[in-house]
Short mmCIF file of N, CA and C in Angstrom, two decimals:
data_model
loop_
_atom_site.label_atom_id
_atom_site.label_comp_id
_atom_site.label_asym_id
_atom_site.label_seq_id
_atom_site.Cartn_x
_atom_site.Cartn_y
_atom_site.Cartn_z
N UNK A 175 0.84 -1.20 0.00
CA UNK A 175 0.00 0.00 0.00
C UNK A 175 0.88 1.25 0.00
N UNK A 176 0.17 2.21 -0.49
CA UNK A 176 1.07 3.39 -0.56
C UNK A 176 0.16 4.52 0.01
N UNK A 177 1.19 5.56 1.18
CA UNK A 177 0.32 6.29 1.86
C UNK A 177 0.91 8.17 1.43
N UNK A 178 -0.12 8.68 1.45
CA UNK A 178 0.10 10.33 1.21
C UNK A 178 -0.41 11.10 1.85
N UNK A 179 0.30 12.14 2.09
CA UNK A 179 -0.43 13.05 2.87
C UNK A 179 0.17 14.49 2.55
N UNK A 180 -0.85 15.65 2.53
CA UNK A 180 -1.04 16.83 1.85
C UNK A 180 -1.53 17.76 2.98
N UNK A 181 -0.37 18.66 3.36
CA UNK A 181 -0.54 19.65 4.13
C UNK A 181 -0.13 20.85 4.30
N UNK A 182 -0.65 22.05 4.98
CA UNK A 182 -0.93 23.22 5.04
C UNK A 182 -1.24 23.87 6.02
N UNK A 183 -0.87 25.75 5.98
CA UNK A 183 -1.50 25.96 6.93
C UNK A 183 -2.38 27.29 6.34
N UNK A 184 -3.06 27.87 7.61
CA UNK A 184 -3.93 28.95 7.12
C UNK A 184 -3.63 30.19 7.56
N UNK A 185 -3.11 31.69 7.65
CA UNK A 185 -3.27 32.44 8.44
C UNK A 185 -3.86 33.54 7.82
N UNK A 186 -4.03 34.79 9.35
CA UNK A 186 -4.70 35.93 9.10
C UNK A 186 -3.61 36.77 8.63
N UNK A 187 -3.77 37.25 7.32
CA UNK A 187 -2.71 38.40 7.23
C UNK A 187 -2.90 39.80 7.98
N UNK A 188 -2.78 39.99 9.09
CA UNK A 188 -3.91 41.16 9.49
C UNK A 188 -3.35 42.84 9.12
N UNK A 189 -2.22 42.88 8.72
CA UNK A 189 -2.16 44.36 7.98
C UNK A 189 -2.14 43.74 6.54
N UNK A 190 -2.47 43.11 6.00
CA UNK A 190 -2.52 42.67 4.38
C UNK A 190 -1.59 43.24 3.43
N UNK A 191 -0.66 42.73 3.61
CA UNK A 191 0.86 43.29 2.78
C UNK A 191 1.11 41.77 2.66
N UNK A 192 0.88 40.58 2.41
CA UNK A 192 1.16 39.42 2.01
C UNK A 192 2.32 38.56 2.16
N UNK A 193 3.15 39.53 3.57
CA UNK A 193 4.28 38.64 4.43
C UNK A 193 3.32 38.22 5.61
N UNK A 194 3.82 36.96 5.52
CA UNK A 194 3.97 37.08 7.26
C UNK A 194 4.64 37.42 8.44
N UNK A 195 4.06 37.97 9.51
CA UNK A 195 4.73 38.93 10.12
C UNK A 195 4.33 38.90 11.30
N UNK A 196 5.27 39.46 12.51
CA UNK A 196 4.53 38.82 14.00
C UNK A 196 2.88 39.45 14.28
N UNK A 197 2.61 40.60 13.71
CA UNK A 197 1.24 41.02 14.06
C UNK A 197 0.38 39.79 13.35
N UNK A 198 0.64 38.61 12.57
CA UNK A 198 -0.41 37.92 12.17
C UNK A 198 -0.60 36.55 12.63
N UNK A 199 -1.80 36.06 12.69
CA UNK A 199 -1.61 34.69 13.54
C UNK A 199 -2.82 33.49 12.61
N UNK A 200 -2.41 32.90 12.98
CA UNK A 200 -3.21 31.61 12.74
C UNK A 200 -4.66 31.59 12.51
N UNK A 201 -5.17 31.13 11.77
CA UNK A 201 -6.82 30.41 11.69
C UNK A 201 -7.18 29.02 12.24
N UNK A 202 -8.19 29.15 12.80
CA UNK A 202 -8.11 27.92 13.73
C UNK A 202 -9.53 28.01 12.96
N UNK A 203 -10.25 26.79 12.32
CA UNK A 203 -11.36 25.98 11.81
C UNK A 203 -11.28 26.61 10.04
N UNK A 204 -10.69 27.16 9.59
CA UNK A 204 -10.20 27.75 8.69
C UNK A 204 -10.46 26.34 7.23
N UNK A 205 -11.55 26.04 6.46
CA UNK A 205 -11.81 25.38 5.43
C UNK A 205 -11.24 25.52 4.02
N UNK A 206 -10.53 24.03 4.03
CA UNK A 206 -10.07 23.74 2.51
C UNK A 206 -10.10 22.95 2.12
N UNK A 207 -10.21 23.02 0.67
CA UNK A 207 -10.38 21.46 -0.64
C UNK A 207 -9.29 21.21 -0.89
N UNK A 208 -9.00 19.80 -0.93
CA UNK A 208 -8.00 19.20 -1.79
C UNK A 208 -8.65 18.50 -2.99
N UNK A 209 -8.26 18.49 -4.17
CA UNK A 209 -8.63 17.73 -4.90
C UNK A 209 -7.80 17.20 -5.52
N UNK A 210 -7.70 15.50 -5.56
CA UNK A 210 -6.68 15.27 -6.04
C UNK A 210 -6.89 13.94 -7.37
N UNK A 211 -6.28 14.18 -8.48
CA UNK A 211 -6.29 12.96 -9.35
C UNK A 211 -5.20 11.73 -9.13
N UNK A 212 -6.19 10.47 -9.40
CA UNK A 212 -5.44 9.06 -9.30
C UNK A 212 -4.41 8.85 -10.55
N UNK A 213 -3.54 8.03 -10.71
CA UNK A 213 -3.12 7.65 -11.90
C UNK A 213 -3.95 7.00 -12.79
N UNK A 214 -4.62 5.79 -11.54
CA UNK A 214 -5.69 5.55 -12.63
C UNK A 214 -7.01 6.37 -13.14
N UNK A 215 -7.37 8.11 -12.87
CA UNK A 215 -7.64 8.75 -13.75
C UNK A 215 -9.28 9.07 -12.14
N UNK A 216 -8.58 8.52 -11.52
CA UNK A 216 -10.26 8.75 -10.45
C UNK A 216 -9.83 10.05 -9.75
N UNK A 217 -11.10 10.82 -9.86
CA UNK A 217 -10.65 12.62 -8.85
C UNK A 217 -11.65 12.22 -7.67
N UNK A 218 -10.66 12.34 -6.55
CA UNK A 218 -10.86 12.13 -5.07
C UNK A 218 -11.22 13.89 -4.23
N UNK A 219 -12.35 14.01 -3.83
CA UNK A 219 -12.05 15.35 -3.52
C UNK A 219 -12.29 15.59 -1.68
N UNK A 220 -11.46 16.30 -1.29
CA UNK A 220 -11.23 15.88 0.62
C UNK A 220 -11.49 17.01 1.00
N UNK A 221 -12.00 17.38 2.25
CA UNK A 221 -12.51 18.96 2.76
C UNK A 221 -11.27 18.79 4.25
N UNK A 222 -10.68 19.70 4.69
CA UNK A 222 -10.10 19.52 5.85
C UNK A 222 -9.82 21.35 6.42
N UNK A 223 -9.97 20.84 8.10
CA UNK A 223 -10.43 22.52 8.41
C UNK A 223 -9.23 22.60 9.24
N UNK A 224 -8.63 23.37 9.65
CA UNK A 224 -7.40 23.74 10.34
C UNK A 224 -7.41 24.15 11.84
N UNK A 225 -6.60 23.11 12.40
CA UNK A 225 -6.55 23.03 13.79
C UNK A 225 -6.57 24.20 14.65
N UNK A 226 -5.69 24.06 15.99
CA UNK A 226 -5.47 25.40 16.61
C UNK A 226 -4.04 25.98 16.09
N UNK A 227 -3.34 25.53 15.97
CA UNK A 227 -1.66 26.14 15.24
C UNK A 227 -2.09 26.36 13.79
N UNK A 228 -3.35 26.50 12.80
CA UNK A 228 -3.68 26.89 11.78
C UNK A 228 -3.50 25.99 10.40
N UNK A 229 -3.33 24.78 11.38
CA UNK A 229 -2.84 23.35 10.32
C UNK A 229 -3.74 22.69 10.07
N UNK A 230 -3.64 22.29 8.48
CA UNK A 230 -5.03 21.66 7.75
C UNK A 230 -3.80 19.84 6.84
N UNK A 231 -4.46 19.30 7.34
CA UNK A 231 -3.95 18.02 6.27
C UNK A 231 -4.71 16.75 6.42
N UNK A 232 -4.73 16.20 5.26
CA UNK A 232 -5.30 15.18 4.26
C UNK A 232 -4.34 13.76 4.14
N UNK A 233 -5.02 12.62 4.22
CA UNK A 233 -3.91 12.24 4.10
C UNK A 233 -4.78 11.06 4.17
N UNK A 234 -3.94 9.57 2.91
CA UNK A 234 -4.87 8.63 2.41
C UNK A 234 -3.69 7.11 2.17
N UNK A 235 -4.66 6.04 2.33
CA UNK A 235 -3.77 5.15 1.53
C UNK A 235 -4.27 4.29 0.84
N UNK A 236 -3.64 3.90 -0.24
CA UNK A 236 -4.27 3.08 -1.21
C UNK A 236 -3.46 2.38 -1.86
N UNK A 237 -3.37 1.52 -3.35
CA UNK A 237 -2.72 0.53 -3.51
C UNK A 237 -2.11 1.45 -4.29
N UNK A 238 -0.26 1.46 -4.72
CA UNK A 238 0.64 1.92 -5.38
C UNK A 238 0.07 2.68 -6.83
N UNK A 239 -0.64 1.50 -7.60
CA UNK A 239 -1.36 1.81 -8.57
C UNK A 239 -2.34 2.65 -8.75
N UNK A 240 -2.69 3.10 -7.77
CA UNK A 240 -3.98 4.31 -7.66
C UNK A 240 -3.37 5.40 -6.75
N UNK A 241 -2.34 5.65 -6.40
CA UNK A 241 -2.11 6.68 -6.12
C UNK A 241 -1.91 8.39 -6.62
N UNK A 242 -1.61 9.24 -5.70
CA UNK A 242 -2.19 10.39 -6.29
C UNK A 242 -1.58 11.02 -7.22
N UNK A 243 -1.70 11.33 -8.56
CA UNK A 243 -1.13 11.96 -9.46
C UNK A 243 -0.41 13.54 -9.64
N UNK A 244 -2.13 14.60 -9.07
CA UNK A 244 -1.68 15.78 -8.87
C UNK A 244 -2.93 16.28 -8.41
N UNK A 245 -2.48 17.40 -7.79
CA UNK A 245 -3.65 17.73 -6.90
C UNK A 245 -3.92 18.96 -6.81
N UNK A 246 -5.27 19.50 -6.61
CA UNK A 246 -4.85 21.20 -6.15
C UNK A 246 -5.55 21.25 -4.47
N UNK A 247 -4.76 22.21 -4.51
CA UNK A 247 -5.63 22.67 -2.85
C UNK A 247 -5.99 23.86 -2.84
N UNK A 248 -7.38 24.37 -2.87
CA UNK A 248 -7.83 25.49 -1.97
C UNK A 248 -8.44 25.99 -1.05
N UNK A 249 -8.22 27.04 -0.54
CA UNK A 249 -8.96 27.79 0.45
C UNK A 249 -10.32 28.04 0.63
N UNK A 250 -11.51 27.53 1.29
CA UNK A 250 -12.96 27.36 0.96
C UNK A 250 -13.48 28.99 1.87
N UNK A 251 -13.25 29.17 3.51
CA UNK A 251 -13.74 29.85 4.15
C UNK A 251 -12.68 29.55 5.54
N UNK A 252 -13.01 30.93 5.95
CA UNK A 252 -12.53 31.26 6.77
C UNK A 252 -13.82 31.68 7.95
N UNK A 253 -13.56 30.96 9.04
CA UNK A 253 -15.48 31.46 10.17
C UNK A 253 -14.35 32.39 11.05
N UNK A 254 -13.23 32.86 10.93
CA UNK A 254 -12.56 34.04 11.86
C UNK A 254 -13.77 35.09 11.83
N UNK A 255 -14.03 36.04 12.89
CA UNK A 255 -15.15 37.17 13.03
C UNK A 255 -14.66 38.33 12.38
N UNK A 256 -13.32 38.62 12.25
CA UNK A 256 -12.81 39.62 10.92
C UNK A 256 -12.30 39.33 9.97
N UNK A 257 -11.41 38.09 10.00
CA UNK A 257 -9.94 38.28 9.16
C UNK A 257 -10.70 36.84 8.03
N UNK A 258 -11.69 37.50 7.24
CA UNK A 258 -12.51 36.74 6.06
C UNK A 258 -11.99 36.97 4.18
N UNK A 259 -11.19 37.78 3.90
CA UNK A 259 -11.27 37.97 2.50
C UNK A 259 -10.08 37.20 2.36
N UNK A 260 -9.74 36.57 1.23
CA UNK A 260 -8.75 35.96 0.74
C UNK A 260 -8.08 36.54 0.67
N UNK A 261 -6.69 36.28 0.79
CA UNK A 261 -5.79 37.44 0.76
C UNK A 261 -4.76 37.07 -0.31
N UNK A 262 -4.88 35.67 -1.21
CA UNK A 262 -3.82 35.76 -2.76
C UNK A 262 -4.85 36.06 -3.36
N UNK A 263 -3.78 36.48 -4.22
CA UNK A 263 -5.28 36.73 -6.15
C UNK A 263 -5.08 35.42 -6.58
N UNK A 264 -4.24 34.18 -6.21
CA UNK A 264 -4.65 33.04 -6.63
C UNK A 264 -4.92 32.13 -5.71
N UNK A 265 -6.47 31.57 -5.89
CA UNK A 265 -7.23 31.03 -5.12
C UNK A 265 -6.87 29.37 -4.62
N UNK A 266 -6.13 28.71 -5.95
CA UNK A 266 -5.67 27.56 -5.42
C UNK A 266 -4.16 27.20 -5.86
N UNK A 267 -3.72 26.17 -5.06
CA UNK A 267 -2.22 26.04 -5.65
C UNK A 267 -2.21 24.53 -6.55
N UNK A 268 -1.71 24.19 -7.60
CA UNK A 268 -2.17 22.73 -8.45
C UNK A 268 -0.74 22.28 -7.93
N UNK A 269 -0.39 21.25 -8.03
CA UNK A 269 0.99 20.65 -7.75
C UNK A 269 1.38 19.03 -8.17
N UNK A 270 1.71 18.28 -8.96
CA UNK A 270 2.39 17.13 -8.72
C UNK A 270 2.36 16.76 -7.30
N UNK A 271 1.98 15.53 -7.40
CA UNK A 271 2.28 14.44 -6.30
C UNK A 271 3.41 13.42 -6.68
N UNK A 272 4.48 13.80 -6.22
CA UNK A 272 5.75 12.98 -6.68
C UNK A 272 6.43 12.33 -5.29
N UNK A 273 5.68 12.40 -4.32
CA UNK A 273 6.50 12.22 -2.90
C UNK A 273 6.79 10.51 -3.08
N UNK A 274 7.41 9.96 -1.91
CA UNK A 274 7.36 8.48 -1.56
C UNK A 274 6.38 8.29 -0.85
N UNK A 275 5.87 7.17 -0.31
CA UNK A 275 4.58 6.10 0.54
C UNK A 275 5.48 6.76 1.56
N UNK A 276 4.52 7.27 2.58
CA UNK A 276 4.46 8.07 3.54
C UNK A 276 5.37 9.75 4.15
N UNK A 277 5.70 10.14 2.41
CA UNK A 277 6.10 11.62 3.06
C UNK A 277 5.07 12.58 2.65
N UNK A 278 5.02 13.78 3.10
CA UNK A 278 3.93 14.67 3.34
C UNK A 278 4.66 15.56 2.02
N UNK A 279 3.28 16.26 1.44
CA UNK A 279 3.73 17.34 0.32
C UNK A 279 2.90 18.66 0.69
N UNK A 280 3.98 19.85 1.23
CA UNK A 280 3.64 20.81 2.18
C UNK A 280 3.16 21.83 0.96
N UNK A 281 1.77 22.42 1.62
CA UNK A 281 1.07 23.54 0.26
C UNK A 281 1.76 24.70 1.01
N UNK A 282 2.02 25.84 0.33
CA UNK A 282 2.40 26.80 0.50
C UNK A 282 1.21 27.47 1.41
N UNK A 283 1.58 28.51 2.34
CA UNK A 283 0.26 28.57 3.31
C UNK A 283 -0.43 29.87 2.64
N UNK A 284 -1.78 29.53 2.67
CA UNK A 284 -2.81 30.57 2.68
C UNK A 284 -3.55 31.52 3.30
N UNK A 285 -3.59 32.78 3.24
CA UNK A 285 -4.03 33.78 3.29
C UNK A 285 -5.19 34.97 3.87
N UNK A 286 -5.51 35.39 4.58
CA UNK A 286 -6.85 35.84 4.18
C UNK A 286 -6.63 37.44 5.29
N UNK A 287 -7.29 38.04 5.21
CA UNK A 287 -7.33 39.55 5.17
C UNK A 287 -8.87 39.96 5.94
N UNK A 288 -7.75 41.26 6.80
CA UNK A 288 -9.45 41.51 7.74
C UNK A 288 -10.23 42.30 6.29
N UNK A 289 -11.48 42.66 7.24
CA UNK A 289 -12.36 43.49 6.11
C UNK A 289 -11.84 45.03 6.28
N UNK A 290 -11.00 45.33 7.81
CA UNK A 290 -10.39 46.50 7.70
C UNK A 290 -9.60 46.06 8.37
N UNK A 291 -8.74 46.88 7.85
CA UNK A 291 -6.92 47.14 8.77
C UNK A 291 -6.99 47.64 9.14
N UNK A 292 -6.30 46.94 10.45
CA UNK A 292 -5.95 48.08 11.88
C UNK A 292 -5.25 49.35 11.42
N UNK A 293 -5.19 50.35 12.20
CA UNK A 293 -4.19 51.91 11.84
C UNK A 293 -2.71 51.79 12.16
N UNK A 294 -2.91 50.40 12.51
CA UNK A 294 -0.75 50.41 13.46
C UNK A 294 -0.44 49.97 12.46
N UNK A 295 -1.11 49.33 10.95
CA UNK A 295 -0.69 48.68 9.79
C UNK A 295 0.58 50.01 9.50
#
């Protein structure tokens, strides 16, 4: 059997300049899709919401032959009480699945933006 796993995290950008930076912190229940294609041609699609450290991952096993080809992951919603707008202009990341049976393939972390910035921005 061959095992994969696809992970990420989520945060608030809260002055929205698209570093991260100590004024910004984590999303905790923070919703995302993975969708990922088999070799043998089947699209598997996984929802996973992000812990308290802002960590979201997926993770499956199946026989060598059906494993995952390539996948995208995006960002669904954010239930934070401000920090709701997406904060890339690109909504998902697509990527090859090239790892070995049991290493993790880390998504670049995602984004999201209050509806206003603080003034200490």
């Amino acid at each position: 059997a061959w095992t994969g796993e696809i992970r990420g995290r989520v945060v608030c950008d809260v002055c929205a300049d698209s570093a991260i930076g100590p004024e910004d912190h984590v999303l905790e229940g923070a919703e995302v899709a993975v969708l990922c294609i088999t070799k043998s041609g089947e699209v598997i699609n996984y929802q996973a919401f992000t812990n308290s450290k802002g960590i979201y991952s997926v993770a499956e096993t199946m026989p060598e032959s059906d494993r995952w080809e390539s996948c995208l992951a995006r960002p669904i919603s954010s239930f934070h009480h401000h920090c709701t707008r997406r904060g890339d202009a690109h909504s998902g990341v697509k990527f090859t699945y090239n790892k070995l049976s049991g290493n993790s393939h880390n998504v670049k972390t995602f984004l999201y933006k209050p509806v206003n910035v603080p003034l200490y921005c």
